[in-house]
Amino acid sequence: MSESTSTVTAAAAAPKKGGGRRRLSLPVVLLIIAGGLALFSLVRVISGADDLTSVGQVSGALQLAVPIGLAGLGGLWSERAGVVNIGLEGMMIMGTWFGAWAGYQWGPWTGVLLGIVGGALGGLLHAVMTVTFNVNHIVSGVAITILATGATRYLSNFTFAEAPGGSSKQSPRIDRVTDITIPGLSDGLADLQAKHWFFVSDLAGVLGGLVTNLSLLTVVALLLIPGTWWVLWRTGFGLRLRSCGENPVAAESLGVNVYKYKYIAVIVSGALAGLGGAFLAIVSTGIYQEGQTGGRGYIGLAAMIFGNWMPGGMALGAGLFGFTDSLKLRGGAENVHAMLLLLAILLVGLVIWQLYKKKYVAAAMAAVVSALLFVWYAGTDRLPSQFVDAAPYVTTLLVLALSAQRLRMPKADGMPYKRGQGK
């Protein structure tokens, strides 16, 4: 039997992705997006938080979402091949250090390439431990993160500390990657957003954030999302790789080299996480700082889980976390305070839906939480700074808790596998 015929047979036998749920058509998706934007506009008008959907807010959210999305994309590659990658955080750390080390000496694009290499080295180490030696995936990932933290701290002592403008905890300044702003369109959308009209100004703010001060590296990162979808779901290579995460024994019996595809997936996973780390050092801050990943590798993993191991859903999750993170940077307490009203309104919708489904206990619980949020919003003008700082992490926990019931991970994800074990 030929390899192409084998993979088609495996695809036919594999369970339908998403648990057999009906896929949303493009008009329905656009309608949902428009409804969400209208809800944001309503909250903005009621709360007076005009910066909630401004050009600067959206642009900042996009910049914060990119490293999270790249880490999530890396996790998707790895887990679709059946390897859990908790070490994304460590691979991002490697990407920040290598990207900054090369970037300040030879330019930002060299830094990007070395950041990818640094992350890929972490992915290779994870693949050796989990695929070849069958080390527990969680243990291996945690060990890589600890190793990356210690190694970069040690290396900084005799690299950055001896460079002009650097220290043992940060690198010298790195030149910026070219930014793109579309003349005329950017200014026009900014002017329209400044009028604060219902929905129209919010739409202008979102579109303006996508065409104002957009880094070329951001464009590359955004293109990697549909690129990943095409490679993994529209090519024979992607079919064989995903078969390793669903049923490696069956894949091997059909002639698929399971070890090879797992190695490729985990190394690509590390490279994408390293790119996310390089983005943080080169684009977001222009400098390497110890601890600057701030748990984004773990948040990227959460975004991947929220997206049900699919690129589009992962991108939505990364956008949500990036937007929440950006709230504290622009408007701070006022913007996060407005989000209380948004959550309260969303819970009202959830109450109606639960009543329609005749789930009265869930509806009652949602109604109580919604009422408490309305009272909290009405009784305060601003939120404590500690809550504002914790908003991205609270969002991560809430999203995972609310989406846990609809998830379907690859069947063999995290399971040990040895060549020939099905014989």
Coordinates of N, CA and C in Angstrom, one line a residue, residues 59 63 103-104 107-110 112 172-181 212-218 278-287:
S59 N -3.9 48.5 18.6 CA -2.5 48.3 18.2 C -1.7 47.7 19.3
Q63 N 0.1 43.9 19.5 CA 1.5 43.7 19.8 C 1.7 42.7 21.0
G103 N 20.8 40.4 18.2 CA 20.2 41.6 17.6 C 21.0 42.8 17.9
Y104 N 21.5 43.0 19.1 CA 22.2 44.2 19.3 C 23.6 44.3 18.6
G107 N 22.1 43.3 14.2 CA 20.8 43.8 13.6 C 19.6 43.0 14.0
P108 N 18.4 43.6 13.9 CA 17.2 42.9 14.4 C 16.8 41.6 13.7
W109 N 17.0 41.6 12.4 CA 16.6 40.4 11.7 C 17.5 39.2 12.0
T110 N 18.8 39.5 12.2 CA 19.7 38.4 12.6 C 19.3 37.9 14.0
V112 N 16.2 37.9 15.1 CA 15.0 37.1 14.9 C 15.4 35.6 14.6
P172 N 22.1 45.5 25.8 CA 22.1 46.8 25.2 C 20.8 47.0 24.3
R173 N 20.5 48.2 23.9 CA 19.4 48.5 23.0 C 19.5 47.9 21.7
I174 N 18.4 47.4 21.1 CA 18.4 46.7 19.8 C 17.7 47.6 18.8
D175 N 18.2 47.7 17.6 CA 17.5 48.5 16.6 C 16.1 47.9 16.3
R176 N 15.2 48.8 15.9 CA 13.8 48.4 15.7 C 13.6 47.7 14.3
V177 N 12.7 46.8 14.3 CA 12.2 46.3 13.0 C 11.3 47.3 12.3
T178 N 11.3 47.4 11.0 CA 10.6 48.5 10.3 C 9.1 48.3 10.6
D179 N 8.5 49.5 10.9 CA 7.0 49.6 11.1 C 6.3 50.0 9.9
I180 N 5.1 49.6 9.7 CA 4.3 49.9 8.5 C 3.0 50.7 9.0
T181 N 2.8 51.9 8.4 CA 1.6 52.7 8.6 C 1.1 53.1 7.2
T212 N -1.8 50.8 11.6 CA -1.0 51.8 12.2 C 0.2 51.2 13.0
N213 N 1.4 51.7 12.7 CA 2.6 51.2 13.4 C 2.7 49.7 13.5
L214 N 2.5 49.0 12.4 CA 2.4 47.5 12.3 C 3.8 47.0 12.0
S215 N 4.5 46.3 12.9 CA 5.8 45.8 12.6 C 5.8 44.7 11.5
L216 N 6.8 44.7 10.7 CA 6.9 43.7 9.7 C 6.9 42.3 10.3
L217 N 7.5 42.2 11.5 CA 7.5 40.9 12.2 C 6.1 40.5 12.6
T218 N 5.2 41.4 12.9 CA 3.8 41.2 13.2 C 3.1 40.6 12.0
A278 N 11.8 36.2 20.7 CA 12.5 37.2 20.0 C 11.7 38.5 19.7
F279 N 10.4 38.2 19.4 CA 9.5 39.4 19.2 C 9.4 40.2 20.5
L280 N 9.3 39.6 21.6 CA 9.3 40.3 22.9 C 10.5 41.2 23.1
A281 N 11.6 40.7 22.8 CA 12.9 41.4 23.0 C 13.1 42.5 22.0
I282 N 12.8 42.2 20.7 CA 13.2 43.1 19.6 C 12.1 44.1 19.3
V283 N 10.9 43.6 19.2 CA 9.8 44.5 18.8 C 9.1 45.2 20.0
S284 N 8.7 44.4 21.0 CA 7.9 44.9 22.1 C 8.7 45.9 23.0
T285 N 9.9 45.5 23.3 CA 10.7 46.4 24.3 C 11.9 46.9 23.7
G286 N 12.5 46.3 22.6 CA 13.8 46.7 22.1 C 15.0 46.4 23.0
I287 N 14.8 45.5 23.9 CA 15.8 45.2 24.9 C 15.5 43.9 25.5

